[in-house]
Amino acid sequence: MRHLEQAVKRIRPGTLLAYVSGLLMALITAWFLWPDDPDELLRRALLSKNEAEQIQLLQQSVAAADGHFPRAEIELCLVLAGAGNWSEASAAMTRLDRTQCSAADLLAYAKLSVQAEQWDTAELAIAALQGKTHRPEDRLSLQCQLYAGMNRHKELIDAARELTKIAPETTRWWLQLASIYAQKQNTLAEIQTYQAALNQAIPVIDIVEVRRRLLECCIDAGDAALAREQFVQLRQTNASDPRMNVWQARLCHLEGRPAEALAAISAASGQIRDIPEAIRLRGILHLELG
């Protein structure tokens, strides 16, 4: 005993302090790395490259937080969705307090859900974006896909219209809206959509495509006057396109001038021989002219 006391006395105060400090650091480290720490389990899950391990760690993280740890729960939803396990992913999304999730995570999950045509769980994620900071275009684009997949036509039209309002310079939103009207055979609304697009500051390179679609739509609708107007403007910027002869022929035929229509087709026969519309129209014109 006396020897032990003497040994303790011989320990320098600095050495003892270092020993105690080291012990405290070890205890602190052990606390943070404790297997049941939700944050540590989440960290390990995010670092893992193994899907099964990720799922296990995330489930443990949620359990360690008494079943409520939104950051880990949304990650679990994403991993399960990425693995195609939609029954568990959807169940986890239903349980999740989505108000605590970031817009980025909700958008990521919604995109995966829409791509997999998991409409119900996609709608939960999209609805949770309400009130969160995000690009409205991202949400509305997903909503358009969602409503199209669920055959909810009125909501599809509303979302598509909203996209053209918040980003009127983006051509594809106008083309998307026009396509929706075309599918429902609402030719008047389709024409009006193309006209509205041409009144916006859409890229110059897109103007030709929009005008081309408007021209074809007007011809199909039998509106010769509006079709002629679009044809004249299109020819000024797109004269080298061999399809101009086809459109000219279709327009002349619509205006009751079959001979001129056939002449237009014949003038570019070498360039448009593979265009089905030209082949069909030539046959019709030969029958009419005898």
Coordinates of C-alpha atoms in Angstrom, one line a residue:
M1 CA 0.0 0.0 0.0
R2 CA 2.8 2.3 0.9
H3 CA 4.5 1.6 -2.4
L4 CA 1.2 2.5 -4.3
E5 CA 0.9 5.8 -2.4
Q6 CA 4.5 6.6 -3.2
A7 CA 3.9 5.8 -6.9
V8 CA 0.9 8.1 -6.9
K9 CA 2.9 10.9 -5.3
R10 CA 5.6 10.5 -7.9
I11 CA 3.0 11.2 -10.8
R12 CA 3.5 14.7 -12.0
P13 CA 0.4 17.0 -11.9
G14 CA 0.7 17.6 -15.7
T15 CA 0.7 13.9 -16.4
L16 CA -2.3 13.3 -14.3
L17 CA -4.1 16.2 -16.0
A18 CA -3.3 14.8 -19.4
Y19 CA -4.5 11.3 -18.4
V20 CA -7.8 12.7 -17.1
S21 CA -8.3 14.8 -20.2
G22 CA -7.7 11.8 -22.4
L23 CA -10.2 9.8 -20.5
L24 CA -12.8 12.5 -20.8
M25 CA -12.2 12.8 -24.6
A26 CA -12.6 9.1 -24.9
L27 CA -15.8 9.2 -23.0
I28 CA -17.1 12.1 -25.2
T29 CA -16.1 10.3 -28.4
A30 CA -17.8 7.1 -27.2
W31 CA -20.9 9.2 -26.5
F32 CA -21.1 10.6 -30.0
L33 CA -20.2 7.3 -31.6
W34 CA -22.7 5.4 -29.5
P35 CA -24.5 2.9 -31.7
D36 CA -27.9 4.1 -30.7
D37 CA -27.2 7.8 -31.5
P38 CA -29.7 8.8 -34.3
D39 CA -27.4 11.4 -35.9
E40 CA -24.5 9.0 -36.0
L41 CA -26.5 6.3 -37.6
L42 CA -27.8 8.7 -40.2
R43 CA -24.3 9.9 -40.9
R44 CA -23.1 6.3 -41.4
A45 CA -26.1 5.6 -43.7
L46 CA -25.4 8.6 -45.9
L47 CA -21.7 7.5 -46.2
S48 CA -22.6 3.9 -47.0
K49 CA -22.6 2.7 -50.6
N50 CA -24.5 -0.5 -49.8
E51 CA -28.2 -0.2 -50.3
A52 CA -29.2 -2.9 -47.8
E53 CA -26.9 -1.4 -45.2
Q54 CA -28.3 2.1 -45.8
I55 CA -31.8 0.9 -45.2
Q56 CA -30.8 -0.9 -42.0
L57 CA -28.9 2.1 -40.6
L58 CA -31.7 4.5 -41.5
Q59 CA -34.3 2.2 -39.9
Q60 CA -32.1 2.0 -36.8
S61 CA -31.7 5.8 -36.8
V62 CA -35.5 6.3 -36.8
A63 CA -36.0 3.7 -34.1
A64 CA -33.3 5.3 -31.9
A65 CA -35.2 8.6 -32.2
D66 CA -38.3 6.9 -30.9
G67 CA -39.8 6.7 -34.4
H68 CA -39.7 10.4 -35.2
F69 CA -36.6 11.6 -37.1
P70 CA -37.7 13.3 -40.4
R71 CA -34.3 13.7 -41.8
A72 CA -33.6 9.9 -41.6
E73 CA -37.2 9.1 -42.6
I74 CA -37.1 11.0 -45.9
E75 CA -33.7 9.5 -46.7
L76 CA -35.2 6.1 -46.0
C77 CA -38.1 6.9 -48.4
L78 CA -35.6 7.9 -51.1
V79 CA -33.5 4.8 -50.7
L80 CA -36.5 2.5 -50.7
A81 CA -37.9 4.3 -53.8
G82 CA -34.5 4.1 -55.6
A83 CA -34.6 0.4 -54.9
G84 CA -38.1 0.0 -56.3
N85 CA -39.5 -1.0 -53.0
W86 CA -42.6 1.1 -53.4
S87 CA -44.8 -0.6 -50.8
E88 CA -42.4 0.3 -48.0
A89 CA -41.5 3.6 -49.5
S90 CA -45.1 4.7 -49.7
A91 CA -45.8 3.5 -46.2
A92 CA -42.8 5.4 -44.9
M93 CA -43.9 8.6 -46.8
T94 CA -47.4 8.2 -45.3
R95 CA -46.0 8.0 -41.7
L96 CA -43.5 10.8 -42.2
D97 CA -44.1 14.4 -40.9
R98 CA -43.6 15.9 -44.3
T99 CA -43.7 19.5 -43.0
Q100 CA -40.3 18.8 -41.5
C101 CA -38.7 17.8 -44.8
S102 CA -36.8 20.0 -47.2
A103 CA -38.2 21.0 -50.5
A104 CA -35.2 19.4 -52.3
D105 CA -35.9 16.0 -50.7
L106 CA -39.6 16.1 -51.4
L107 CA -39.0 17.1 -55.0
A108 CA -36.5 14.2 -55.4
Y109 CA -39.0 11.7 -54.0
A110 CA -41.8 13.1 -56.1
K111 CA -39.7 12.8 -59.3
L112 CA -38.9 9.1 -58.5
S113 CA -42.6 8.5 -57.8
V114 CA -43.8 10.1 -61.0
Q115 CA -41.2 8.2 -63.1
A116 CA -42.4 5.0 -61.5
E117 CA -46.1 6.0 -61.9
Q118 CA -46.7 5.8 -58.2
W119 CA -49.3 8.5 -58.3
D120 CA -50.7 8.4 -54.8
T121 CA -47.4 8.7 -52.9
A122 CA -46.1 11.3 -55.5
E123 CA -49.1 13.4 -54.7
L124 CA -48.3 13.3 -51.0
A125 CA -44.8 14.6 -51.7
I126 CA -45.9 17.3 -54.1
A127 CA -48.7 18.5 -51.8
A128 CA -46.1 18.9 -49.0
L129 CA -44.2 21.5 -51.1
Q130 CA -46.9 24.0 -50.3
G131 CA -45.4 26.9 -48.4
K132 CA -41.8 25.7 -48.9
T133 CA -39.2 27.6 -50.9
H134 CA -38.8 25.9 -54.3
R135 CA -39.0 26.6 -58.0
P136 CA -42.7 26.6 -58.9
E137 CA -41.8 25.3 -62.3
D138 CA -40.4 22.1 -60.8
R139 CA -43.6 21.5 -58.8
L140 CA -46.0 22.4 -61.6
S141 CA -44.1 20.2 -64.1
L142 CA -44.4 17.2 -61.8
Q143 CA -48.1 18.0 -61.2
C144 CA -48.7 18.0 -65.0
Q145 CA -47.2 14.5 -65.2
L146 CA -49.2 13.4 -62.1
Y147 CA -52.5 14.7 -63.4
A148 CA -51.9 13.3 -66.9
G149 CA -51.1 9.9 -65.3
M150 CA -54.3 10.0 -63.2
N151 CA -56.5 11.3 -66.0
R152 CA -57.4 14.5 -64.1
H153 CA -57.9 16.7 -67.1
K154 CA -59.1 19.9 -65.5
E155 CA -56.2 20.0 -63.0
L156 CA -53.8 19.1 -65.8
I157 CA -55.0 22.1 -67.8
D158 CA -54.8 24.4 -64.8
A159 CA -51.2 23.3 -64.0
A160 CA -50.1 23.6 -67.6
R161 CA -51.6 27.1 -67.9
E162 CA -49.9 28.2 -64.7
L163 CA -46.6 27.1 -66.1
T164 CA -47.1 29.4 -69.1
K165 CA -47.9 32.3 -66.8
I166 CA -44.9 32.0 -64.5
A167 CA -42.4 31.2 -67.3
P168 CA -44.0 32.7 -70.5
E169 CA -40.6 32.8 -72.2
T170 CA -40.2 29.0 -72.0
T171 CA -41.4 27.5 -75.2
R172 CA -41.9 23.9 -74.0
W173 CA -44.6 25.0 -71.6
W174 CA -46.6 26.4 -74.4
L175 CA -46.1 23.4 -76.6
Q176 CA -47.1 21.2 -73.6
L177 CA -50.3 23.1 -73.2
A178 CA -51.1 23.0 -76.9
S179 CA -50.5 19.3 -76.9
I180 CA -52.9 18.7 -74.1
Y181 CA -55.6 20.6 -76.1
A182 CA -54.7 18.6 -79.2
Q183 CA -55.2 15.3 -77.3
K184 CA -58.7 16.5 -76.3
Q185 CA -59.4 17.7 -79.9
N186 CA -59.9 21.3 -78.7
T187 CA -58.5 22.8 -81.9
L188 CA -59.6 26.4 -81.1
A189 CA -57.7 26.3 -77.7
E190 CA -54.7 24.8 -79.4
I191 CA -54.6 27.6 -82.0
Q192 CA -55.0 30.2 -79.3
T193 CA -52.2 28.7 -77.3
Y194 CA -49.8 28.9 -80.3
Q195 CA -50.8 32.4 -81.0
A196 CA -50.2 33.4 -77.3
A197 CA -46.8 31.8 -77.5
L198 CA -45.8 33.9 -80.5
N199 CA -46.7 37.0 -78.5
Q200 CA -44.2 36.1 -75.8
A201 CA -40.4 36.6 -75.7
I202 CA -39.7 33.0 -76.7
P203 CA -36.3 32.2 -78.2
V204 CA -36.0 33.1 -81.9
I205 CA -35.0 29.6 -82.8
D206 CA -38.3 28.3 -81.4
I207 CA -40.6 30.8 -83.2
V208 CA -40.3 28.8 -86.5
E209 CA -41.4 25.6 -84.7
V210 CA -44.4 27.2 -83.0
R211 CA -45.4 28.9 -86.2
R212 CA -45.1 25.6 -88.1
R213 CA -47.4 23.9 -85.6
L214 CA -49.8 26.8 -85.8
L215 CA -49.9 26.6 -89.6
E216 CA -50.6 22.8 -89.6
C217 CA -53.3 23.3 -86.9
C218 CA -55.0 26.0 -88.9
I219 CA -55.0 23.8 -92.1
D220 CA -56.4 20.9 -90.1
A221 CA -59.1 23.2 -88.7
G222 CA -60.0 24.5 -92.2
D223 CA -59.1 28.1 -91.3
A224 CA -57.6 29.1 -94.7
A225 CA -57.2 32.8 -93.9
L226 CA -55.2 32.3 -90.7
A227 CA -53.2 29.4 -92.3
R228 CA -52.3 31.7 -95.3
E229 CA -51.1 34.4 -92.8
Q230 CA -48.9 31.9 -91.0
F231 CA -47.6 30.4 -94.3
V232 CA -46.5 33.9 -95.6
Q233 CA -44.6 34.6 -92.3
L234 CA -43.1 31.2 -92.2
R235 CA -41.8 31.4 -95.8
Q236 CA -39.9 34.6 -94.9
T237 CA -37.7 32.8 -92.4
N238 CA -37.9 29.2 -93.4
A239 CA -38.0 29.2 -97.2
S240 CA -35.4 26.4 -97.6
D241 CA -37.4 23.8 -95.8
P242 CA -38.8 21.3 -98.3
R243 CA -41.9 21.0 -96.2
M244 CA -42.9 24.5 -97.3
N245 CA -44.0 22.9 -100.6
V246 CA -46.2 20.4 -98.8
W247 CA -47.8 23.2 -96.7
Q248 CA -48.3 25.3 -99.8
A249 CA -49.9 22.4 -101.5
R250 CA -52.2 21.7 -98.5
L251 CA -53.1 25.3 -98.3
C252 CA -53.9 25.6 -102.0
H253 CA -56.0 22.5 -101.7
L254 CA -57.8 24.0 -98.7
E255 CA -58.4 27.2 -100.7
G256 CA -59.9 25.1 -103.6
R257 CA -57.0 25.4 -106.0
P258 CA -56.0 21.7 -106.7
A259 CA -54.0 22.4 -109.8
E260 CA -51.7 24.9 -107.9
A261 CA -51.5 22.4 -105.0
L262 CA -50.3 19.6 -107.4
A263 CA -47.8 22.0 -109.0
A264 CA -46.3 22.8 -105.5
I265 CA -46.0 19.1 -104.7
S266 CA -44.4 18.4 -108.1
A267 CA -41.9 21.2 -107.8
A268 CA -40.2 19.5 -104.8
S269 CA -41.0 15.9 -105.6
G270 CA -37.4 14.9 -105.2
Q271 CA -37.1 16.4 -101.7
I272 CA -40.4 15.3 -100.3
R273 CA -40.8 11.8 -101.7
D274 CA -40.5 10.3 -98.2
I275 CA -43.0 12.7 -96.5
P276 CA -46.2 10.6 -96.0
E277 CA -48.4 13.7 -96.1
A278 CA -47.0 14.6 -99.5
I279 CA -47.6 11.1 -100.9
R280 CA -51.2 11.1 -99.6
L281 CA -52.0 14.6 -100.9
R282 CA -50.5 13.8 -104.3
G283 CA -52.8 10.8 -104.6
I284 CA -55.9 12.9 -103.6
L285 CA -55.0 15.6 -106.1
H286 CA -54.6 13.2 -109.0
L287 CA -58.0 11.8 -108.2
E288 CA -59.6 15.2 -108.1
L289 CA -58.0 16.4 -111.3
G290 CA -58.6 13.2 -113.1

